Amino acid sequence: MHTHRYRIYKRLCSIFLIAALAAALAAEADVPYARSPEEIRDKAKDDMEHASQQIEDIKNNQQEVEADIKKAAADMDALVKKMDQLSQDIVDKQAAVERAAEELIQAQETEAEQYEAMKLRIQYMYENSIGNSLLTAIFESDGIGEMLNRAEYVKDLYESDRELMENYQIAVQMVEDWGRQLAMEMDNLLAMQEDYERQQDKLETLIAALNKKKAEYATQLANAQKAVEKYRQTIIDQERIIREREAAAARAAAAQYEGGGTGASGLGSAAYLKDPSYNPAFATNVSNTELVNYALQFVGNPYRWGGNSLTNGCDCSGFVHLIYQHFGISTPRYSQSFKTVGQPVAYENIKPGDVVVYPGHVAIYIGNGLIVEAQSTRAGITRNRSVNCHTITAIRRLL
């Protein structure tokens, strides 16, 4: 009687614990319906993978914008050097313009002075009767030869003045041309300076925009990294909840199967269990015989709720999980989750290595109508129970 009450008490405790965990999950999910820890965990994994890809994309964008900033900075440095050289060229050109202006003034003054002197000489020759005017030279000469000589002298004087005057005019014209050329070159330099300044404005605007984008990427990267950590913590929390739930289910199963009783047998409601067409081929290179032999070597080892050691103790789902994990096959860690993994198998087509799921329990079929299982705290890991010890709710082929 006391033993029966104790079993009922353990079952009730397990039910209350599972209900509490389910309520906690529903609150944590923050949705109008309760999602399972597996759904929350798997979504967090997907979100973390997406966020991780975002991090890679952001880092690539950061590298690109860093390269753009580096190029823009190099362009700015080159432009600044050109502007510095141009500024010096403008200073030098301005000095040349000023020199040309001074030389032009001097040449114009010299031209004016020479012109005034020439006018005075002409006036003197034509107005001074005792001077060297052409008329005096003709009538006062002692002969034709002297007359010609005096006339030639006056002519030479005219020619000399005219040549000298023309040379001064040419000099003035050259200085004026030089000044105009310098002014044109100065205009070109100033136009180039304006173009450089426009280029500088554009580069400054570009660099500012690139630095802004760089800051935005840094913020995006920090947010993505925080999201990854949040998703990672969610995965850890949900896996902890899954383990706790499995441990609770294992305790409930242990209470139900304590003592190795046979319980109710038969097949569950899954239609495929009675449909002989469900006989899938093995899809892996793992030998079912090898898997069964590996599982059998742990018979006699202890059962431990939530345990994860084939030698030091594990529960029913942990046992199946660890056996398949040894062969590189991923499985759930909750007994009832095995209902949806692998391929469905009809009862009459069951083969060694297939997973058999019961209400709150899971085992591995080893042939000859027997299963190997982490049975209970009292029995430990066993191989002597019938596959029909309880109602079979699922048979799945994972090999």
CSV table of C-alpha atoms in Angstrom, one decimal:
chain,number,residue,atom,x,y,z
A,1,MET,CA,0.0,0.0,0.0
A,2,HIS,CA,2.8,2.4,1.0
A,3,THR,CA,4.7,1.6,-2.2
A,4,HIS,CA,1.6,2.2,-4.3
A,5,ARG,CA,1.0,5.6,-2.6
A,6,TYR,CA,4.6,6.5,-3.1
A,7,ARG,CA,4.4,5.8,-6.8
A,8,ILE,CA,1.2,7.9,-7.1
A,9,TYR,CA,3.0,10.7,-5.2
A,10,LYS,CA,6.0,10.5,-7.6
A,11,ARG,CA,3.7,10.6,-10.6
A,12,LEU,CA,1.8,13.7,-9.3
A,13,CYS,CA,5.1,15.4,-8.6
A,14,SER,CA,6.3,14.7,-12.1
A,15,ILE,CA,3.0,16.0,-13.6
A,16,PHE,CA,3.2,19.2,-11.5
A,17,LEU,CA,6.8,19.7,-12.5
A,18,ILE,CA,6.1,19.3,-16.2
A,19,ALA,CA,3.1,21.6,-15.9
A,20,ALA,CA,5.3,24.2,-14.2
A,21,LEU,CA,7.9,24.0,-16.9
A,22,ALA,CA,5.3,24.3,-19.6
A,23,ALA,CA,3.9,27.4,-18.0
A,24,ALA,CA,7.4,28.9,-17.7
A,25,LEU,CA,8.1,28.2,-21.4
A,26,ALA,CA,4.8,29.9,-22.4
A,27,ALA,CA,5.7,33.0,-20.4
A,28,GLU,CA,9.2,33.0,-21.8
A,29,ALA,CA,8.0,32.7,-25.4
A,30,ASP,CA,5.9,35.8,-25.0
A,31,VAL,CA,3.4,34.7,-27.7
A,32,PRO,CA,-0.3,34.0,-27.5
A,33,TYR,CA,0.4,30.2,-27.6
A,34,ALA,CA,3.0,28.1,-25.8
A,35,ARG,CA,5.9,27.1,-28.0
A,36,SER,CA,7.9,24.0,-27.1
A,37,PRO,CA,11.5,24.5,-25.9
A,38,GLU,CA,12.6,22.7,-29.0
A,39,GLU,CA,10.8,25.2,-31.2
A,40,ILE,CA,12.3,28.1,-29.2
A,41,ARG,CA,15.7,26.6,-29.3
A,42,ASP,CA,15.6,25.8,-33.0
A,43,LYS,CA,14.3,29.3,-33.9
A,44,ALA,CA,17.1,30.8,-31.8
A,45,LYS,CA,19.6,28.7,-33.7
A,46,ASP,CA,18.1,29.9,-37.0
A,47,ASP,CA,18.2,33.5,-35.8
A,48,MET,CA,21.7,33.1,-34.5
A,49,GLU,CA,22.8,31.7,-37.9
A,50,HIS,CA,21.2,34.6,-39.6
A,51,ALA,CA,22.7,37.1,-37.2
A,52,SER,CA,26.1,35.5,-37.7
A,53,GLN,CA,25.8,35.8,-41.4
A,54,GLN,CA,24.8,39.5,-40.9
A,55,ILE,CA,28.0,39.9,-38.9
A,56,GLU,CA,30.1,38.5,-41.8
A,57,ASP,CA,28.3,40.8,-44.2
A,58,ILE,CA,28.8,43.8,-41.9
A,59,LYS,CA,32.5,43.0,-41.6
A,60,ASN,CA,32.8,42.8,-45.4
A,61,ASN,CA,31.1,46.1,-45.7
A,62,GLN,CA,33.4,47.5,-43.1
A,63,GLN,CA,36.4,46.4,-45.1
A,64,GLU,CA,35.0,47.9,-48.2
A,65,VAL,CA,34.3,51.3,-46.5
A,66,GLU,CA,37.7,51.2,-44.9
A,67,ALA,CA,39.3,50.8,-48.3
A,68,ASP,CA,37.1,53.6,-49.7
A,69,ILE,CA,38.2,55.9,-46.8
A,70,LYS,CA,41.8,55.0,-47.4
A,71,LYS,CA,41.5,55.8,-51.1
A,72,ALA,CA,39.7,59.0,-50.4
A,73,ALA,CA,42.3,60.1,-47.9
A,74,ALA,CA,45.1,59.3,-50.4
A,75,ASP,CA,43.2,61.3,-53.0
A,76,MET,CA,42.9,64.2,-50.5
A,77,ASP,CA,46.6,64.1,-49.7
A,78,ALA,CA,47.5,64.2,-53.4
A,79,LEU,CA,45.1,67.0,-53.9
A,80,VAL,CA,46.5,69.0,-51.0
A,81,LYS,CA,50.0,68.6,-52.4
A,82,LYS,CA,48.8,69.9,-55.7
A,83,MET,CA,47.0,72.8,-54.0
A,84,ASP,CA,50.1,73.7,-52.1
A,85,GLN,CA,52.2,73.7,-55.3
A,86,LEU,CA,49.5,75.7,-57.1
A,87,SER,CA,49.5,78.3,-54.3
A,88,GLN,CA,53.2,78.7,-54.7
A,89,ASP,CA,52.8,78.9,-58.4
A,90,ILE,CA,50.2,81.6,-58.0
A,91,VAL,CA,52.6,83.6,-55.6
A,92,ASP,CA,55.4,83.3,-58.1
A,93,LYS,CA,53.1,84.3,-61.0
A,94,GLN,CA,51.8,87.3,-59.1
A,95,ALA,CA,55.4,88.4,-58.5
A,96,ALA,CA,56.1,88.1,-62.2
A,97,VAL,CA,52.9,90.1,-63.0
A,98,GLU,CA,54.0,92.8,-60.6
A,99,ARG,CA,57.5,92.9,-62.2
A,100,ALA,CA,55.9,93.1,-65.7
A,101,ALA,CA,53.8,96.0,-64.5
A,102,GLU,CA,56.8,97.8,-63.1
A,103,GLU,CA,58.8,97.2,-66.3
A,104,LEU,CA,55.9,98.4,-68.4
A,105,ILE,CA,55.6,101.6,-66.5
A,106,GLN,CA,59.4,102.1,-66.8
A,107,ALA,CA,59.3,101.3,-70.5
A,108,GLN,CA,56.4,103.7,-71.1
A,109,GLU,CA,58.1,106.4,-69.2
A,110,THR,CA,61.4,105.9,-71.1
A,111,GLU,CA,59.4,105.9,-74.4
A,112,ALA,CA,57.7,109.2,-73.4
A,113,GLU,CA,61.0,110.8,-72.4
A,114,GLN,CA,62.6,109.8,-75.7
A,115,TYR,CA,59.6,111.0,-77.6
A,116,GLU,CA,59.8,114.4,-75.9
A,117,ALA,CA,63.6,114.6,-76.6
A,118,MET,CA,63.0,113.8,-80.2
A,119,LYS,CA,60.4,116.5,-80.6
A,120,LEU,CA,62.7,119.0,-79.1
A,121,ARG,CA,65.5,118.1,-81.6
A,122,ILE,CA,63.1,118.3,-84.5
A,123,GLN,CA,61.8,121.6,-83.3
A,124,TYR,CA,65.3,122.9,-82.9
A,125,MET,CA,66.4,121.9,-86.4
A,126,TYR,CA,63.4,123.5,-88.1
A,127,GLU,CA,63.2,126.6,-86.0
A,128,ASN,CA,66.9,127.5,-85.2
A,129,SER,CA,68.2,129.5,-88.2
A,130,ILE,CA,71.9,129.1,-87.1
A,131,GLY,CA,71.5,125.5,-86.2
A,132,ASN,CA,71.6,122.4,-88.2
A,133,SER,CA,68.3,122.8,-90.0
A,134,LEU,CA,68.1,121.2,-93.5
A,135,LEU,CA,67.5,124.7,-95.2
A,136,THR,CA,70.6,126.1,-93.5
A,137,ALA,CA,72.6,123.0,-94.4
A,138,ILE,CA,71.7,123.5,-98.1
A,139,PHE,CA,72.3,127.3,-98.5
A,140,GLU,CA,75.4,127.7,-96.3
A,141,SER,CA,77.3,124.7,-97.7
A,142,ASP,CA,80.5,125.5,-99.7
A,143,GLY,CA,79.8,123.0,-102.3
A,144,ILE,CA,77.6,120.2,-103.4
A,145,GLY,CA,79.7,117.7,-101.5
A,146,GLU,CA,79.4,119.6,-98.2
A,147,MET,CA,75.7,120.2,-98.9
A,148,LEU,CA,75.2,116.5,-99.4
A,149,ASN,CA,77.2,115.7,-96.3
A,150,ARG,CA,75.1,118.1,-94.2
A,151,ALA,CA,71.8,116.8,-95.7
A,152,GLU,CA,73.0,113.2,-95.0
A,153,TYR,CA,73.7,114.1,-91.4
A,154,VAL,CA,70.3,115.5,-90.9
A,155,LYS,CA,68.8,112.4,-92.5
A,156,ASP,CA,70.9,110.1,-90.4
A,157,LEU,CA,69.7,112.0,-87.3
A,158,TYR,CA,66.1,111.6,-88.4
A,159,GLU,CA,66.7,107.9,-89.1
A,160,SER,CA,68.4,107.4,-85.8
A,161,ASP,CA,65.6,109.1,-83.8
A,162,ARG,CA,63.0,107.1,-85.7
A,163,GLU,CA,64.8,103.8,-85.2
A,164,LEU,CA,65.4,104.6,-81.5
A,165,MET,CA,61.7,105.5,-81.1
A,166,GLU,CA,60.6,102.3,-82.9
A,167,ASN,CA,62.8,100.2,-80.6
A,168,TYR,CA,61.3,101.8,-77.6
A,169,GLN,CA,57.8,101.2,-79.0
A,170,ILE,CA,58.8,97.5,-79.6
A,171,ALA,CA,60.1,97.2,-76.1
A,172,VAL,CA,56.9,98.7,-74.7
A,173,GLN,CA,54.8,96.3,-76.9
A,174,MET,CA,56.9,93.3,-75.7
A,175,VAL,CA,56.4,94.3,-72.1
A,176,GLU,CA,52.6,94.7,-72.7
A,177,ASP,CA,52.5,91.3,-74.4
A,178,TRP,CA,54.4,89.7,-71.6
A,179,GLY,CA,52.0,91.3,-69.1
A,180,ARG,CA,49.0,90.0,-71.0
A,181,GLN,CA,50.5,86.5,-71.2
A,182,LEU,CA,51.2,86.6,-67.4
A,183,ALA,CA,47.6,87.7,-66.8
A,184,MET,CA,46.3,84.9,-68.9
A,185,GLU,CA,48.5,82.4,-67.0
A,186,MET,CA,47.3,83.8,-63.7
A,187,ASP,CA,43.7,83.4,-64.7
A,188,ASN,CA,44.4,79.8,-65.6
A,189,LEU,CA,46.0,79.2,-62.2
A,190,LEU,CA,43.1,80.8,-60.4
A,191,ALA,CA,40.6,78.7,-62.4
A,192,MET,CA,42.7,75.6,-61.5
A,193,GLN,CA,42.6,76.7,-57.9
A,194,GLU,CA,38.8,76.9,-57.9
A,195,ASP,CA,38.6,73.5,-59.5
A,196,TYR,CA,40.9,72.1,-56.8
A,197,GLU,CA,38.7,73.7,-54.1
A,198,ARG,CA,35.6,72.0,-55.6
A,199,GLN,CA,37.4,68.7,-55.7
A,200,GLN,CA,38.4,69.2,-52.0
A,201,ASP,CA,34.8,70.0,-51.1
A,202,LYS,CA,33.7,66.8,-52.8
A,203,LEU,CA,36.3,64.7,-51.1
A,204,GLU,CA,35.5,66.2,-47.7
A,205,THR,CA,31.8,65.4,-48.3
A,206,LEU,CA,32.7,61.8,-49.4
A,207,ILE,CA,35.0,61.2,-46.4
A,208,ALA,CA,32.4,62.5,-44.0
A,209,ALA,CA,29.8,60.2,-45.6
A,210,LEU,CA,32.1,57.2,-45.4
A,211,ASN,CA,33.0,57.9,-41.8
A,212,LYS,CA,29.3,58.1,-41.0
A,213,LYS,CA,28.7,54.8,-42.8
A,214,LYS,CA,31.7,53.3,-40.9
A,215,ALA,CA,30.1,54.4,-37.6
A,216,GLU,CA,26.7,52.9,-38.7
A,217,TYR,CA,28.4,49.6,-39.5
A,218,ALA,CA,30.1,49.6,-36.1
A,219,THR,CA,26.7,50.1,-34.4
A,220,GLN,CA,25.2,47.3,-36.6
A,221,LEU,CA,28.1,45.0,-35.8
A,222,ALA,CA,27.7,45.6,-32.1
A,223,ASN,CA,23.9,45.0,-32.2
A,224,ALA,CA,24.4,41.8,-34.3
A,225,GLN,CA,27.0,40.5,-31.8
A,226,LYS,CA,24.7,41.3,-28.9
A,227,ALA,CA,21.9,39.4,-30.8
A,228,VAL,CA,24.1,36.4,-31.3
A,229,GLU,CA,24.9,36.3,-27.6
A,230,LYS,CA,21.2,36.7,-26.8
A,231,TYR,CA,20.4,33.8,-29.2
A,232,ARG,CA,23.2,31.7,-27.8
A,233,GLN,CA,21.9,32.2,-24.2
A,234,THR,CA,18.4,31.4,-25.4
A,235,ILE,CA,19.7,28.1,-26.8
A,236,ILE,CA,21.5,27.3,-23.6
A,237,ASP,CA,18.4,28.2,-21.5
A,238,GLN,CA,16.1,26.1,-23.7
A,239,GLU,CA,18.4,23.1,-23.7
A,240,ARG,CA,18.5,23.3,-19.9
A,241,ILE,CA,14.7,23.4,-19.9
A,242,ILE,CA,14.6,20.4,-22.3
A,243,ARG,CA,17.0,18.5,-20.1
A,244,GLU,CA,14.9,19.3,-17.0
A,245,ARG,CA,11.7,18.4,-18.8
A,246,GLU,CA,13.3,15.1,-20.0
A,247,ALA,CA,14.5,14.4,-16.4
A,248,ALA,CA,10.9,15.0,-15.2
A,249,ALA,CA,9.6,12.8,-17.9
A,250,ALA,CA,12.2,10.2,-17.0
A,251,ARG,CA,11.2,10.3,-13.4
A,252,ALA,CA,7.6,9.9,-14.3
A,253,ALA,CA,8.5,7.0,-16.6
A,254,ALA,CA,10.7,5.5,-13.8
A,255,ALA,CA,7.8,5.7,-11.5
A,256,GLN,CA,5.5,4.1,-14.0
A,257,TYR,CA,8.0,1.3,-14.9
A,258,GLU,CA,9.5,0.8,-11.5
A,259,GLY,CA,10.0,-2.8,-10.8
A,260,GLY,CA,10.0,-3.9,-14.4
A,261,GLY,CA,6.3,-4.6,-14.7
A,262,THR,CA,4.8,-5.4,-18.0
A,263,GLY,CA,2.0,-2.8,-18.0
A,264,ALA,CA,-0.5,-2.6,-20.9
A,265,SER,CA,0.8,-3.7,-24.3
A,266,GLY,CA,-0.4,-3.3,-27.8
A,267,LEU,CA,0.0,-0.7,-30.5
A,268,GLY,CA,-0.8,3.0,-30.3
A,269,SER,CA,-2.9,5.1,-32.6
A,270,ALA,CA,-0.3,5.8,-35.3
A,271,ALA,CA,-1.7,4.2,-38.4
A,272,TYR,CA,1.6,3.3,-39.9
A,273,LEU,CA,2.3,0.8,-37.1
A,274,LYS,CA,-0.3,-1.5,-38.6
A,275,ASP,CA,0.5,-0.8,-42.3
A,276,PRO,CA,3.0,-3.3,-43.6
A,277,SER,CA,4.0,-1.0,-46.5
A,278,TYR,CA,6.1,1.0,-44.0
A,279,ASN,CA,9.4,-0.8,-44.3
A,280,PRO,CA,12.0,1.8,-45.2
A,281,ALA,CA,15.5,0.8,-46.4
A,282,PHE,CA,18.5,1.6,-44.2
A,283,ALA,CA,19.7,5.0,-45.2
A,284,THR,CA,23.2,5.0,-43.5
A,285,ASN,CA,26.3,2.9,-43.6
A,286,VAL,CA,26.0,2.0,-39.9
A,287,SER,CA,25.5,-1.7,-39.3
A,288,ASN,CA,22.4,-2.4,-37.1
A,289,THR,CA,24.2,-5.4,-35.7
A,290,GLU,CA,27.2,-3.3,-34.7
A,291,LEU,CA,24.9,-0.7,-33.1
A,292,VAL,CA,23.0,-3.4,-31.1
A,293,ASN,CA,26.3,-5.0,-29.9
A,294,TYR,CA,27.6,-1.6,-28.9
A,295,ALA,CA,24.4,-1.0,-26.8
A,296,LEU,CA,24.5,-4.4,-25.2
A,297,GLN,CA,27.9,-3.9,-23.6
A,298,PHE,CA,26.4,-1.3,-21.3
A,299,VAL,CA,23.8,-3.7,-19.8
A,300,GLY,CA,24.1,-3.7,-16.0
A,301,ASN,CA,25.2,-0.1,-15.8
A,302,PRO,CA,23.1,2.2,-13.6
A,303,TYR,CA,20.1,4.3,-14.5
A,304,ARG,CA,20.2,8.0,-13.5
A,305,TRP,CA,17.6,10.6,-14.1
A,306,GLY,CA,19.0,13.2,-16.5
A,307,GLY,CA,22.3,11.3,-16.7
A,308,ASN,CA,24.6,11.5,-19.8
A,309,SER,CA,27.0,8.7,-19.2
A,310,LEU,CA,26.7,5.1,-20.5
A,311,THR,CA,28.9,3.9,-17.7
A,312,ASN,CA,28.0,6.1,-14.7
A,313,GLY,CA,24.3,6.4,-15.4
A,314,CYS,CA,21.7,7.8,-17.8
A,315,ASP,CA,18.0,7.8,-18.3
A,316,CYS,CA,16.1,6.1,-21.2
A,317,SER,CA,16.3,8.9,-23.7
A,318,GLY,CA,19.9,9.6,-22.8
A,319,PHE,CA,20.8,6.0,-23.4
A,320,VAL,CA,19.3,5.9,-26.9
A,321,HIS,CA,20.8,9.3,-27.7
A,322,LEU,CA,24.3,8.3,-26.6
A,323,ILE,CA,24.2,5.0,-28.4
A,324,TYR,CA,23.3,6.7,-31.7
A,325,GLN,CA,25.6,9.6,-31.1
A,326,HIS,CA,28.5,7.1,-30.9
A,327,PHE,CA,27.9,6.3,-34.6
A,328,GLY,CA,27.5,10.0,-35.6
A,329,ILE,CA,23.7,10.0,-35.8
A,330,SER,CA,22.1,13.0,-34.1
A,331,THR,CA,19.0,12.3,-32.1
A,332,PRO,CA,16.7,14.2,-29.6
A,333,ARG,CA,17.3,14.1,-25.9
A,334,TYR,CA,13.6,13.8,-25.0
A,335,SER,CA,11.9,10.4,-25.3
A,336,GLN,CA,8.7,11.6,-27.0
A,337,SER,CA,10.7,13.6,-29.6
A,338,PHE,CA,11.9,10.3,-31.1
A,339,LYS,CA,8.4,9.9,-32.5
A,340,THR,CA,9.3,12.3,-35.3
A,341,VAL,CA,12.9,11.4,-36.2
A,342,GLY,CA,14.1,8.9,-38.8
A,343,GLN,CA,11.5,6.9,-40.8
A,344,PRO,CA,8.3,5.3,-39.6
A,345,VAL,CA,8.3,1.5,-39.4
A,346,ALA,CA,5.3,-0.9,-39.2
A,347,TYR,CA,5.3,-3.2,-36.2
A,348,GLU,CA,5.6,-6.4,-38.4
A,349,ASN,CA,8.7,-4.9,-40.1
A,350,ILE,CA,10.7,-4.0,-37.0
A,351,LYS,CA,14.4,-4.8,-37.1
A,352,PRO,CA,17.3,-4.7,-34.7
A,353,GLY,CA,18.5,-1.2,-34.2
A,354,ASP,CA,15.1,0.4,-34.6
A,355,VAL,CA,13.9,2.8,-31.9
A,356,VAL,CA,10.7,1.9,-30.0
A,357,VAL,CA,8.8,4.6,-28.3
A,358,TYR,CA,6.4,4.0,-25.4
A,359,PRO,CA,4.4,6.5,-23.3
A,360,GLY,CA,7.1,8.3,-21.4
A,361,HIS,CA,9.8,5.8,-22.4
A,362,VAL,CA,12.1,4.9,-25.3
A,363,ALA,CA,14.3,1.8,-26.1
A,364,ILE,CA,16.2,0.1,-28.9
A,365,TYR,CA,15.0,-3.2,-30.4
A,366,ILE,CA,17.7,-5.9,-30.4
A,367,GLY,CA,15.8,-8.7,-32.1
A,368,ASN,CA,14.0,-11.9,-30.9
A,369,GLY,CA,11.2,-9.7,-29.5
A,370,LEU,CA,13.5,-8.0,-27.0
A,371,ILE,CA,14.7,-4.4,-26.3
A,372,VAL,CA,17.8,-2.9,-24.6
A,373,GLU,CA,16.9,0.1,-22.4
A,374,ALA,CA,17.7,2.2,-19.5
A,375,GLN,CA,14.8,0.8,-17.6
A,376,SER,CA,14.6,2.2,-14.1
A,377,THR,CA,16.7,3.1,-11.0
A,378,ARG,CA,16.1,-0.3,-9.6
A,379,ALA,CA,16.8,-2.3,-12.8
A,380,GLY,CA,19.4,-0.1,-14.5
A,381,ILE,CA,20.2,-0.8,-18.1
A,382,THR,CA,18.6,-4.1,-19.2
A,383,ARG,CA,18.1,-6.3,-22.3
A,384,ASN,CA,15.5,-8.8,-21.1
A,385,ARG,CA,12.2,-7.1,-21.6
A,386,SER,CA,9.8,-7.8,-24.4
A,387,VAL,CA,9.2,-5.2,-27.1
A,388,ASN,CA,5.5,-5.4,-26.1
A,389,CYS,CA,6.1,-4.6,-22.4
A,390,HIS,CA,4.0,-1.5,-22.9
A,391,THR,CA,1.9,0.2,-25.6
A,392,ILE,CA,4.1,1.0,-28.6
A,393,THR,CA,3.4,4.5,-29.8
A,394,ALA,CA,6.1,4.7,-32.5
A,395,ILE,CA,8.8,2.7,-34.2
A,396,ARG,CA,11.4,4.7,-36.0
A,397,ARG,CA,14.4,3.6,-38.2
A,398,LEU,CA,17.4,6.0,-37.8
A,399,LEU,CA,20.0,3.8,-39.6
